[in-house]
Backbone as ProteinMPNN parsed JSONL, in Angstrom:
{"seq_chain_A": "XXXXXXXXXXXXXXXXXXXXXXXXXXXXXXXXXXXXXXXXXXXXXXXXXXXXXXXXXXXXXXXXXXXXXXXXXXXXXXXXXXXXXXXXXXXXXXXXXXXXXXXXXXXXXXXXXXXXXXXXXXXXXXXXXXXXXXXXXX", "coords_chain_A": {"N_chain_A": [[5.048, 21.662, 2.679], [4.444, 18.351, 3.637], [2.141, 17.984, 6.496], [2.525, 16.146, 9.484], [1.112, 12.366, 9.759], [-0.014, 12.764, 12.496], [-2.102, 11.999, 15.416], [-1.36, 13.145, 17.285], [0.084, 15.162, 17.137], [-0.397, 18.675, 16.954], [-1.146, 20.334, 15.406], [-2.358, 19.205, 13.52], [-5.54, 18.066, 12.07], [-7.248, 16.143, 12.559], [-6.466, 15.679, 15.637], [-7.23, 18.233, 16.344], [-9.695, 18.129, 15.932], [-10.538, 16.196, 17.855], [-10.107, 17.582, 20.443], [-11.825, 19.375, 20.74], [-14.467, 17.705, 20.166], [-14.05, 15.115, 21.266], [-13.062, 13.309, 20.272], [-11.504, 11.454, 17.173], [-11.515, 12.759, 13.738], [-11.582, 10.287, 12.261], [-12.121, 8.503, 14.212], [-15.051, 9.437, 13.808], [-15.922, 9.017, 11.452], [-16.301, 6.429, 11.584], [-17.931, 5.872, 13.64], [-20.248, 7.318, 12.89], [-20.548, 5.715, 10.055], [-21.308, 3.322, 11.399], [-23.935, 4.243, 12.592], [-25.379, 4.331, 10.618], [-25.201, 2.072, 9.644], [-26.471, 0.678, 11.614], [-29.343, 2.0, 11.215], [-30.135, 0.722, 8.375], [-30.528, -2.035, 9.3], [-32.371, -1.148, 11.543], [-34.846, -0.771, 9.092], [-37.654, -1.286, 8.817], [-38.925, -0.395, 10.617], [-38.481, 1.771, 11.132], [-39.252, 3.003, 9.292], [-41.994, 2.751, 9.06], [-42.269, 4.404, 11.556], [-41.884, 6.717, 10.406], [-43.995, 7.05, 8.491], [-46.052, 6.79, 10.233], [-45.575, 9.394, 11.393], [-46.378, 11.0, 8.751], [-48.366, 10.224, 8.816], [-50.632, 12.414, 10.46], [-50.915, 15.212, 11.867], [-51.857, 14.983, 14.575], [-51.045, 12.621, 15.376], [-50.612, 9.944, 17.437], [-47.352, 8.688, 17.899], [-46.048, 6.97, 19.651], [-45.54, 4.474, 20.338], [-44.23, 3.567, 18.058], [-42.188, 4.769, 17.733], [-40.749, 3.725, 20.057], [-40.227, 1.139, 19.087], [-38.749, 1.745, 17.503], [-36.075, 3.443, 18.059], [-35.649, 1.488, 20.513], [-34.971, -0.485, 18.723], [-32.866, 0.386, 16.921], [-30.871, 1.31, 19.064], [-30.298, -0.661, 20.351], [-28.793, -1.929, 17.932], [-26.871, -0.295, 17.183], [-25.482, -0.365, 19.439], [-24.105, -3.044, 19.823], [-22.634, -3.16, 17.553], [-20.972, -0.839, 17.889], [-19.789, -2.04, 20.246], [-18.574, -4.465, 19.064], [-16.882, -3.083, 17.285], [-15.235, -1.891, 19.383], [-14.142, -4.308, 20.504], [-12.456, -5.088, 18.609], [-10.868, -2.961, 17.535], [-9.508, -2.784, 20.379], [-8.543, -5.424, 20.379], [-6.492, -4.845, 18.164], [-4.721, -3.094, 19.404], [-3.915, -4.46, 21.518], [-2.67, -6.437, 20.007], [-0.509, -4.313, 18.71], [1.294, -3.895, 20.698], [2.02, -6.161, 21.571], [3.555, -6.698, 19.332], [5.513, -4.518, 19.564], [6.626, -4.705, 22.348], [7.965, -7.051, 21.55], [9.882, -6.338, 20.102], [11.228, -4.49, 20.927], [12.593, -5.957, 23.078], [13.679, -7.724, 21.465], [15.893, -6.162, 20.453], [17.191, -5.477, 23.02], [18.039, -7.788, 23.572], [20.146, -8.611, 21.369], [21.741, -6.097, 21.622], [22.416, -6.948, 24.457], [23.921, -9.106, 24.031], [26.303, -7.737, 22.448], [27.604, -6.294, 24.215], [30.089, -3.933, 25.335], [33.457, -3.791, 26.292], [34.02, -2.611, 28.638], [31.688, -1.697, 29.57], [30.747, -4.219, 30.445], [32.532, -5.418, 32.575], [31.919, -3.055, 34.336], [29.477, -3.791, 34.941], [29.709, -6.16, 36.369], [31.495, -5.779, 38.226], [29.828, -3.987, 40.058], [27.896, -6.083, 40.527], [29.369, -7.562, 42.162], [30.406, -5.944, 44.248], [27.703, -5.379, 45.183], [27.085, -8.012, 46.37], [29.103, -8.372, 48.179], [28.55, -6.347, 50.152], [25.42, -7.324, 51.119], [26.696, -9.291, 52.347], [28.143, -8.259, 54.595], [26.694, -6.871, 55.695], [24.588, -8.711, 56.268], [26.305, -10.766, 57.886], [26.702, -10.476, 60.777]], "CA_chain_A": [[5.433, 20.692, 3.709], [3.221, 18.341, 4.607], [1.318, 17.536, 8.176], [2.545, 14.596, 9.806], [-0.191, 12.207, 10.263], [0.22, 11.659, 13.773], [-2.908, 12.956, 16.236], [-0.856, 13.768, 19.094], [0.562, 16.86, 16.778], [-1.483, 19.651, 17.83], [-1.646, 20.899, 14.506], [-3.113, 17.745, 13.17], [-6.924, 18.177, 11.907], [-8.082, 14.974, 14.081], [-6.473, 16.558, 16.977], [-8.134, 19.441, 17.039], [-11.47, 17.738, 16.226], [-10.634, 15.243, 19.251], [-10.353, 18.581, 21.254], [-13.443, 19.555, 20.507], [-15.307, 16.469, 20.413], [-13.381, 13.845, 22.027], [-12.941, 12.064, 19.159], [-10.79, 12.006, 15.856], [-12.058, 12.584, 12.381], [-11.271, 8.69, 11.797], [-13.219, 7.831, 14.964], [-16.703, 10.143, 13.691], [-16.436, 8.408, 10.265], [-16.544, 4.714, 12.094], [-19.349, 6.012, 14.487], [-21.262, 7.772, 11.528], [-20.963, 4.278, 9.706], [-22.38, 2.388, 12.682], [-25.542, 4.57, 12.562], [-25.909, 4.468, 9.462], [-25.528, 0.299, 9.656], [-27.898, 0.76, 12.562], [-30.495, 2.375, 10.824], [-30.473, 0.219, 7.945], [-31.004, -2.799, 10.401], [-34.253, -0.932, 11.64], [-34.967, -0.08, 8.328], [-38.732, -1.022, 8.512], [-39.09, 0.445, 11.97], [-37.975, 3.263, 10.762], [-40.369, 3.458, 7.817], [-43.264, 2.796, 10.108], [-42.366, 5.519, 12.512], [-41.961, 7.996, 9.094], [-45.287, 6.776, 7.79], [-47.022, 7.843, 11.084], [-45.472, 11.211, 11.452], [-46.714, 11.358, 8.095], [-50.274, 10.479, 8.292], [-51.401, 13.088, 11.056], [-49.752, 16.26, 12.665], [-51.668, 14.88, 15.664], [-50.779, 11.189, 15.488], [-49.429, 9.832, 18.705], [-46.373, 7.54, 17.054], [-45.201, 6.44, 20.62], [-45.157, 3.281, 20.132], [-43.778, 3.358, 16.987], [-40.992, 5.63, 18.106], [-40.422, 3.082, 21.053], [-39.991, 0.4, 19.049], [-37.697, 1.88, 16.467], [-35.087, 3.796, 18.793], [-34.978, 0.058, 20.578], [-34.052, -1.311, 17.395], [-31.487, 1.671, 16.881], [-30.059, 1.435, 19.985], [-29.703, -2.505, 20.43], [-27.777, -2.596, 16.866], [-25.775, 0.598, 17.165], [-24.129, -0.483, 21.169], [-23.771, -4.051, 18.989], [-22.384, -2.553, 16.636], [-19.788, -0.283, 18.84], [-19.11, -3.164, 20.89], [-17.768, -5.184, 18.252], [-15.959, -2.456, 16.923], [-14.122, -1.737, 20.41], [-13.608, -5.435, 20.518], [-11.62, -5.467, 17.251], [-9.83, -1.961, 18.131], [-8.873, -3.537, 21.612], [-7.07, -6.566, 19.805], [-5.689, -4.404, 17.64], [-3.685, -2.699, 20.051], [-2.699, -5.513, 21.574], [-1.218, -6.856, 19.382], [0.563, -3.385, 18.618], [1.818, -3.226, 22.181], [2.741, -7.006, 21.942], [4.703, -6.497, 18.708], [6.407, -3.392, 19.93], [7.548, -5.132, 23.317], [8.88, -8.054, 21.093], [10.256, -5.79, 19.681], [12.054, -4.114, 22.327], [13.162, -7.541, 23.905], [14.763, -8.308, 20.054], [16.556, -5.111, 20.146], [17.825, -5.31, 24.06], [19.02, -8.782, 23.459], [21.406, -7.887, 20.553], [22.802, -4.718, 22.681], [23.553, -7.535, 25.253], [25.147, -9.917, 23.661], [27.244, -7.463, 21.898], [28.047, -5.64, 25.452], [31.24, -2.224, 25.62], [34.121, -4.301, 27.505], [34.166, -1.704, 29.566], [30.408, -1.504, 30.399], [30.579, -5.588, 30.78], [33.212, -5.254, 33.575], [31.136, -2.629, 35.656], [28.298, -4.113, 35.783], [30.651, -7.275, 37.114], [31.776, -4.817, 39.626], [28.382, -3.919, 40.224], [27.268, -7.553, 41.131], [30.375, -7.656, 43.135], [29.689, -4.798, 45.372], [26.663, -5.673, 46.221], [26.981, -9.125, 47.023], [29.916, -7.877, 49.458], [27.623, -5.317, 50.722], [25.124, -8.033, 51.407], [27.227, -10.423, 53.269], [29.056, -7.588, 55.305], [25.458, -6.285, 56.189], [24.037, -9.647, 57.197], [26.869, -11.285, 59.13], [26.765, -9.455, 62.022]], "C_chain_A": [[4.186, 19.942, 4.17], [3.161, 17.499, 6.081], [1.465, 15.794, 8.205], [1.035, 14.131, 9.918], [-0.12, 11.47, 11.871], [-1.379, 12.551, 14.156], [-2.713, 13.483, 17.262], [-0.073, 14.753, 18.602], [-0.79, 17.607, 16.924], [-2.298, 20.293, 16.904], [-2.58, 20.05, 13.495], [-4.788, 18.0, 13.153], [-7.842, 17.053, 12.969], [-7.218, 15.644, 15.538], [-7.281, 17.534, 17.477], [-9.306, 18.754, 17.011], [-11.694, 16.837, 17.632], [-10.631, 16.515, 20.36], [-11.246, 19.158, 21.489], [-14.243, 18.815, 21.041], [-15.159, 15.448, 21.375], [-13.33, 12.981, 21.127], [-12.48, 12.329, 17.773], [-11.868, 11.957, 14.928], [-12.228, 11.177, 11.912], [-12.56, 8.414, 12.548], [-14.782, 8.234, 15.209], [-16.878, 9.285, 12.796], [-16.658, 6.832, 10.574], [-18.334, 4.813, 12.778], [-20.423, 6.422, 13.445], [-21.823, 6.83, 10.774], [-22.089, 3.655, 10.616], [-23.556, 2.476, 12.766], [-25.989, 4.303, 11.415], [-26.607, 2.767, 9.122], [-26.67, 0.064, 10.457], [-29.37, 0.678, 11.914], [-31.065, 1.743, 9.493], [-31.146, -1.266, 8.212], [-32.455, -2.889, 10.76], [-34.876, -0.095, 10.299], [-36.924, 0.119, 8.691], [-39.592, -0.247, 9.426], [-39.305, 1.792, 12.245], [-39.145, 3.939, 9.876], [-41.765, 3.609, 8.446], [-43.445, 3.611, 10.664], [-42.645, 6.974, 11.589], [-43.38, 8.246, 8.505], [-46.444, 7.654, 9.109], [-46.775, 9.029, 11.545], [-46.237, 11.385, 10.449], [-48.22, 11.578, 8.043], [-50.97, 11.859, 9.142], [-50.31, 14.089, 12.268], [-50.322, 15.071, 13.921], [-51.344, 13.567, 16.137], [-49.992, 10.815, 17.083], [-48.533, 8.432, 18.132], [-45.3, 6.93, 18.755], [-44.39, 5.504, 20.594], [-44.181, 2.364, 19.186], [-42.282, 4.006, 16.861], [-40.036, 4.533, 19.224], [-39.374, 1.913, 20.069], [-38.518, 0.492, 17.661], [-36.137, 2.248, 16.671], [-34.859, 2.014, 19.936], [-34.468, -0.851, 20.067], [-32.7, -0.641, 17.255], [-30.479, 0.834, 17.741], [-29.605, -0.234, 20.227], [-28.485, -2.72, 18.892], [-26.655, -1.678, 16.841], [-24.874, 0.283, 18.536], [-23.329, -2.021, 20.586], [-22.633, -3.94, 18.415], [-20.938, -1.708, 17.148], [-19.199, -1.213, 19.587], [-18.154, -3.84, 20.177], [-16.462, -4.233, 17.554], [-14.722, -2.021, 18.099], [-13.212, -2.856, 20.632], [-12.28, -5.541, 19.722], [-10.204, -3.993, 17.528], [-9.223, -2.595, 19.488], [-7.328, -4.667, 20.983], [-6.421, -6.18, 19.077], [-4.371, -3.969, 18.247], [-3.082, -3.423, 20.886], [-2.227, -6.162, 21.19], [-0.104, -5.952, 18.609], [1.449, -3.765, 19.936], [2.724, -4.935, 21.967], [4.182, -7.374, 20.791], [6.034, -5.689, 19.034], [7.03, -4.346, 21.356], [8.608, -6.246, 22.729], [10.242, -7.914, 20.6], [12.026, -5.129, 19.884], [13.085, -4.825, 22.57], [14.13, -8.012, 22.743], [16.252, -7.371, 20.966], [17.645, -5.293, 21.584], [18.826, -6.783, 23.855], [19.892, -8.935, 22.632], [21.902, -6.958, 21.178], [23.619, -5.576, 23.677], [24.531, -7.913, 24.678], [26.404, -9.444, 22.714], [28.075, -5.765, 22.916], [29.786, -4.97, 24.966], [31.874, -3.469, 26.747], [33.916, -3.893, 29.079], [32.814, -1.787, 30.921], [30.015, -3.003, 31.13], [31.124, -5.469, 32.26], [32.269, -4.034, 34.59], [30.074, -2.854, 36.021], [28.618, -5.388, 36.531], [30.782, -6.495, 38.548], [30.617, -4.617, 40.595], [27.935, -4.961, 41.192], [27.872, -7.292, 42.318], [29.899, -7.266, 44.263], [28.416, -5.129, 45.959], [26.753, -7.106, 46.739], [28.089, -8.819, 48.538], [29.336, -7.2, 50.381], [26.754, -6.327, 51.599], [25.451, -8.854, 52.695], [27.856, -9.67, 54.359], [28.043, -7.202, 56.381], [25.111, -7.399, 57.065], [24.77, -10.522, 57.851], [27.454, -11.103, 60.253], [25.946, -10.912, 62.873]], "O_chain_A": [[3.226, 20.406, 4.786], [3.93, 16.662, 6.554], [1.018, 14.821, 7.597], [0.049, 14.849, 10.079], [-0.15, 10.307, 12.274], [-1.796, 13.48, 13.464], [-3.451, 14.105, 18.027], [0.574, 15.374, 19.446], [-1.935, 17.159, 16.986], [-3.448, 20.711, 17.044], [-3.468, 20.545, 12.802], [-5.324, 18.13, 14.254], [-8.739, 17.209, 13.797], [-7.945, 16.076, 16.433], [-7.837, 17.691, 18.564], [-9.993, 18.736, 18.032], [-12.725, 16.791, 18.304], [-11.361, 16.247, 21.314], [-11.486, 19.504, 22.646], [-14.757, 19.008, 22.143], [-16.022, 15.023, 22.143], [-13.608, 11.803, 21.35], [-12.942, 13.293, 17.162], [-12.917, 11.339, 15.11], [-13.127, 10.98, 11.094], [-13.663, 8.18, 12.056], [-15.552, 7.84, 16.085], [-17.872, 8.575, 12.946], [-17.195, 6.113, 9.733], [-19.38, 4.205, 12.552], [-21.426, 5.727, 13.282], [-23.037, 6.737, 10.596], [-23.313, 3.569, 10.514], [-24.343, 1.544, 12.937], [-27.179, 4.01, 11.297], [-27.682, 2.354, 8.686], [-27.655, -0.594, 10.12], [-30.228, -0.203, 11.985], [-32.243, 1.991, 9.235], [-32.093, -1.673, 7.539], [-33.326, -3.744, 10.605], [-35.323, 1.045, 10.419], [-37.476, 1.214, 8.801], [-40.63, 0.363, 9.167], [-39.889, 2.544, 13.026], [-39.683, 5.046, 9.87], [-42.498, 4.581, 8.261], [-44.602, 4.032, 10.673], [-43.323, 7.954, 11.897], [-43.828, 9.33, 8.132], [-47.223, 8.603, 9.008], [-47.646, 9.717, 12.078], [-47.194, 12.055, 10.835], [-48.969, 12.443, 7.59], [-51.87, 12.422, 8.518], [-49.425, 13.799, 13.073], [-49.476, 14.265, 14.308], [-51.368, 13.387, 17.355], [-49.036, 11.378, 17.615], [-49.054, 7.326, 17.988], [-44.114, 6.6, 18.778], [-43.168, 5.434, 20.721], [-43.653, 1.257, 19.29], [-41.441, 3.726, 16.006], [-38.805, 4.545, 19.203], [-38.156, 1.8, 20.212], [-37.735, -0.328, 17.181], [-35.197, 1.803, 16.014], [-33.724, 1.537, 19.941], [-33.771, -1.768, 20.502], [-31.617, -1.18, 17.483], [-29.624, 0.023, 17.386], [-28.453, -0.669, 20.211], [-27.552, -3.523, 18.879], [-25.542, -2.099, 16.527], [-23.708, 0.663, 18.637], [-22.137, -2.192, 20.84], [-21.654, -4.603, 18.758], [-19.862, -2.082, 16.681], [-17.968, -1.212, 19.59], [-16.983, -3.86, 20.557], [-15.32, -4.654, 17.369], [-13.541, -1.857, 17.793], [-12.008, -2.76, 20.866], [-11.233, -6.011, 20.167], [-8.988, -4.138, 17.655], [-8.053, -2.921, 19.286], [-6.1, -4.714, 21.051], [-5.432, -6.892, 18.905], [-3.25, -4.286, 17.849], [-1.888, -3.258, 21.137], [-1.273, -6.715, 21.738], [0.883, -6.418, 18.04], [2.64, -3.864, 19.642], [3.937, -4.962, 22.178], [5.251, -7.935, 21.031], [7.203, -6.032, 18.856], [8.2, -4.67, 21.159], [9.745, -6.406, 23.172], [11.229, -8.648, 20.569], [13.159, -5.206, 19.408], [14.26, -4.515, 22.373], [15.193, -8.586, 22.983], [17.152, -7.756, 21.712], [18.853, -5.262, 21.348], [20.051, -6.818, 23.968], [20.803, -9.589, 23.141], [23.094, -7.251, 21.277], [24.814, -5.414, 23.928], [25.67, -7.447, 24.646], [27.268, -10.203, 22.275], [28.691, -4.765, 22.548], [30.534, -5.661, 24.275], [31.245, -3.978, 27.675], [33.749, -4.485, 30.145], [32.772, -1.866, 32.149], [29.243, -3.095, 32.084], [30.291, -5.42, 33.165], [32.018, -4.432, 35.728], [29.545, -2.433, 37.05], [27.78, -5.732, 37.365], [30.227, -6.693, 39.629], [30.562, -5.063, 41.741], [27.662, -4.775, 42.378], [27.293, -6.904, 43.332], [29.215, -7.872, 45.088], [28.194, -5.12, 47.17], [26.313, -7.17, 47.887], [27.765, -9.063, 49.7], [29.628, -7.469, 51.546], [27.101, -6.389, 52.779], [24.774, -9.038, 53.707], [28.212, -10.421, 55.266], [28.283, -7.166, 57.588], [25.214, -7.326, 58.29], [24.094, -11.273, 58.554], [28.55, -11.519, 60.627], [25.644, -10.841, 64.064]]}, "name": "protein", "num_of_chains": 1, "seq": "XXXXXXXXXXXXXXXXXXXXXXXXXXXXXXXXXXXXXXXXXXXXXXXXXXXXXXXXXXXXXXXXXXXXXXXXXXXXXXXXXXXXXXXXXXXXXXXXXXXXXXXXXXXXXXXXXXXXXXXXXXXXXXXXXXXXXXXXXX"}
């Protein structure tokens, strides 16, 4: 049998890892990307900072550390940004399909309205408008 793929089953492998983590299996392998895009970005930054670990245990690579994690970090929040951006419009335009959706579906149910159920919500009106007028002409 196999495992729905939903993540809101419990038994669901990205569930549990979102229980864990806070975040599905889908949404590590996006973030994992990102760094990875990141770090090719600061590639030479990177190489620079590698080179002076390399030359001397006692090297002080501050600077070189500074300027590489500011590269990092400016292309990887970039980088997430755009990707929330694009997830964002995604779901709205789930949410705006699904209401259209909806709105299809309710307006065929009307217009093919249960005699029965037509007439009480007639009644319905009724009643309250009587209600109404009984209430406020005092």
């Amino acid at each position: 049998k196999k495992m729905a793929m939903d993540e809101n089953n419990p038994n669901h492998p990205d569930s549990m890892v979102k229980k864990l983590f806070g975040r599905s299996q889908a949404e590590e392998k996006v973030m994992e990307a990102i760094k990875l895009r990141a770090l090719e970005l600061c590639h030479e930054k990177h190489m620079r900072l590698i080179r002076c670990f390399k030359s001397s245990w006692t090297a002080s690579c501050s600077e070189e550390h500074k300027e590489f994690t500011g590269c990092f970090h400016k292309h990887r929040d970039a980088l997430i940004a755009k990707y929330m951006e694009r997830r964002a419009q995604k779901l709205k335009e789930q949410l705006e399909r699904s209401i259209a959706e909806k709105d299809k579906r309710h307006r065929k149910n009307d217009d093919t309205q249960h005699p029965t159920k037509c007439f009480h919500q007639q009644l319905s009106v009724k009643s309250r408008l009587y209600n109404a007028r009984w209430c406020c002409s005092g």
